[in-house]
Phi, psi and omega in degrees: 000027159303140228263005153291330177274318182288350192293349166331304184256019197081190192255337197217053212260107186296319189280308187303301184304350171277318165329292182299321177319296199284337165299308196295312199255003130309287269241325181273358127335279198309330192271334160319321189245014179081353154295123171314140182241130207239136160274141166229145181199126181289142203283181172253029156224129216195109197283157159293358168293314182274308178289010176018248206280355172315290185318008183255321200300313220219340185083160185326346176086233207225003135283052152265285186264066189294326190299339167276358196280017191256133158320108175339145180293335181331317185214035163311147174283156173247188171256040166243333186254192194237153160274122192247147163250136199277110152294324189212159177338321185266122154334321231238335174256131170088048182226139125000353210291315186279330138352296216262335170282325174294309183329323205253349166099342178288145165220053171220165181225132153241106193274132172235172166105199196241184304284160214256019164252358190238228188324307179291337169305298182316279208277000168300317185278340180297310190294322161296312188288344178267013200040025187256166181233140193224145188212128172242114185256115191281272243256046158249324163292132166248181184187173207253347168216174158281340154351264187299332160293281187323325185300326215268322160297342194280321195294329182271322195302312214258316208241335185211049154177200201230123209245091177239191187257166189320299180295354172269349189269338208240125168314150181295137193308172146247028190186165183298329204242004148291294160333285162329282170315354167248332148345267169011265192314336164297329201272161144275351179232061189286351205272346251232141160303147152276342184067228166223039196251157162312143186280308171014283169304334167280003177097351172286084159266181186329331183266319168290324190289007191242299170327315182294301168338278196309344179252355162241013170311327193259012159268320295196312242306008192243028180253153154209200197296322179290326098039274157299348168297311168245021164223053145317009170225067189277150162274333208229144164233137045056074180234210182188210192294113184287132167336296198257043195135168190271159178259136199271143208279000149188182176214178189222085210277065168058033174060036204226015197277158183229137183305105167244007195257175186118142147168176202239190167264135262067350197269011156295274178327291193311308179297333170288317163296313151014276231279315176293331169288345184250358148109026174045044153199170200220153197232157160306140180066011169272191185225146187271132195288344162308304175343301191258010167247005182248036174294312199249156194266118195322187166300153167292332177302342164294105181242006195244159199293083146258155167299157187301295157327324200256345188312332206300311202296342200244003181294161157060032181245145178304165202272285200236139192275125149337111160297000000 
C-alpha cells in the first residue's frame, strides 16, 4: 500500500478509504492477537538489473517517484512488524518470507493490498505451491478495474486459496452497542430512527444481509442467508456462544433487528462477487446483483445461495485461519 501505487485513485477514492479501513482493522487484529504482520514495498532505487523485464513491462515504475515510495501514513509499519522488500509480483521472491513463516510455526497468509490481479494473485498462488493456504479478502483488495478484481477472486477461488470478507475475519461484537455500531454503518440512512419499517428500506439489501450471514454463521448453523432474506423486520436476533465469551441471546435493534446468524460454504466467495460487482457500495431500494442469479440451489455440499456456476471455485478449500 505505498502511496505511489495508490495514487491510480486519487485523494478522494470512496472504495479506497474503505479498502484502507479494512486492511487497519485486520491488521489490528493480527497484533491484538500475536499474528505476525509482513509489509512488502518496492525500494525507491532499482537497478536495471534488478528490475529486468519489469522495466519492459511497466517502465521505471515507481523510481520515476521516489518521493512516493513510503507506505500511507495510515497503515505505516511499526517496529513490530516487518517490511520484505518486493522485487517481483510475488511477496515470496528473492524474500525470506516462507522462512519466516515456517520459524514461527504458520502455515496460512491473509493477503490484502493492491493490486489484487497482479502481486496479490501472484503471491496467493506462490503461497499455494508453497504449502501456505492463503485467504484472500476481496474488499481488502483494489484493482485497476472490476474486471480484474473479479479475475483475481475467480482465480484464487477456483485454484489456489479461500476468497472471504473482512467480517469473516474479525471477531463476533460481545454486546449490544458493538452489534449496533456495526449494524448502523450498512443502513443509508442510519441517522434516521428505524422504528418498526424493513431494514430493508434502509439499505440492508441482499450483498449486506450475506456479509452479516457470513460473519455471524458459526452462532447459528441452521440459520443462513435465505432465512434472512425472508424476515428482514425480525424483531429479535437470535445468537449463542460467542467462541470467545458469551454473546447476547438476542437484541432488540430500536424494534427492527434482523436474523444474521447462519450460512453454508461458500458463502464468503458469493458475497465477495457481490460485493465487486456491484462497485462495493448499495444505495436504498436498489438489488443486489446476486438477486437474480442466486435462484437455483448450489451443488449439495454447498448451502449458501452462490450461483451454481461460481459454487464449483470455493469446493475442498479450508474454512477459516487459525489465530
Amino acid at each position: 500500500m505505498q502511496e505511489y501505487f495508490l495514487n491510480f485513485w486519487g485523494e478522494n477514492s470512496a472504495m479506497m478509504e474503505k479498502v484502507v479501513a479494512n486492511i487497519a482493522a485486520l491488521r489490528d487484529f493480527c497484533k491484538q492477537n500475536g499474528i505476525p504482520v509482513y509489509y512488502t514495498a518496492q525500494p525507491k532505487e532499482q537497478s536495471d538489473e534488478d528490475r529486468a523485464l519489469l522495466n519492459d513491462m511497466w517502465g521505471p515504475g515507481l523510481t520515476r517517484s521516489p518521493e512516493q515510495q513510503q507506505v500511507i501514513a495510515a497503515l505505516a509499519p511499526d517496529e513490530d512488524d516487518t517490511v520484505l522488500v518486493k522485487w517481483r509480483y510475488s511477496a515470496f521472491h528473492r524474500s525470506p518470507l516462507e522462512e519466516m513463516l515456517k520459524e514461527t510455526g504458520r502455515d496460512q497468509l491473509i493477503i490484502t493490498g493492491v493490486y489484487a490481479h497482479i502481486g496479490c494473485m501472484t503471491t496467493a498462488t506462490d503461497a499455494f505451491m508453497r504449502d501456505i493456504k492463503p485467504f484472500f479478502v476481496a474488499d481488502a483488495l483494489a484493482d485497476f478495474s472490476r474486471e480484474e478484481h473479479l479475475m483475481a477472486l475467480k482465480y484464487v477461488a477456483g485454484r489456489s486459496g479461500r476468497v472471504v470478507m473482512t467480517e469473516e475475519l474479525l471477531p463476533l461484537p460481545a454486546s449490544k452497542a458493538a452489534l449496533r455500531a456495526l449494524i448502523l454503518p450498512l443502513l443509508d440512512e442510519s441517522d434516521e430512527p428505524l422504528d418498526d419499517e424493513n431494514l430493508i428500506d434502509y439499505g440492508l439489501d441482499s450483498v449486506r444481509m450475506m456479509a452479516l450471514a457470513a460473519r455471524w454463521r458459526k452462532v447459528h448453523g441452521d440459520i443462513d442467508f435465505v432465512m434472512l432474506a425472508k424476515n428482514p423486520d425480525h424483531r429479535r436476533l437470535v445468537g449463542a456462544a460467542h467462541p470467545r465469551g458469551a454473546i447476547m441471546a438476542a437484541l432488540d435493534f430500536h424494534g427492527q433487528t434482523v436474523w444474521v446468524t447462519g450460512a453454508g460454504k461458500g458463502i464468503g466467495y458469493a458475497t465477495a462477487l457481490a460485493f465487486v460487482e456491484a462497485g462495493g457500495q448499495r444505495h436504498r431500494g436498489s438489488t443486489s446483483p446476486l438477486t437474480a442469479k442466486a435462484t437455483r440451489l448450489p451443488p449439495k455440499r454447498w448451502t449458501s445461495p452462490m450461483p451454481t456456476r461460481y459454487a464449483r471455485h470455493a469446493a475442498g478449500c479450508w474454512r477459516t485461519p487459525s489465530v
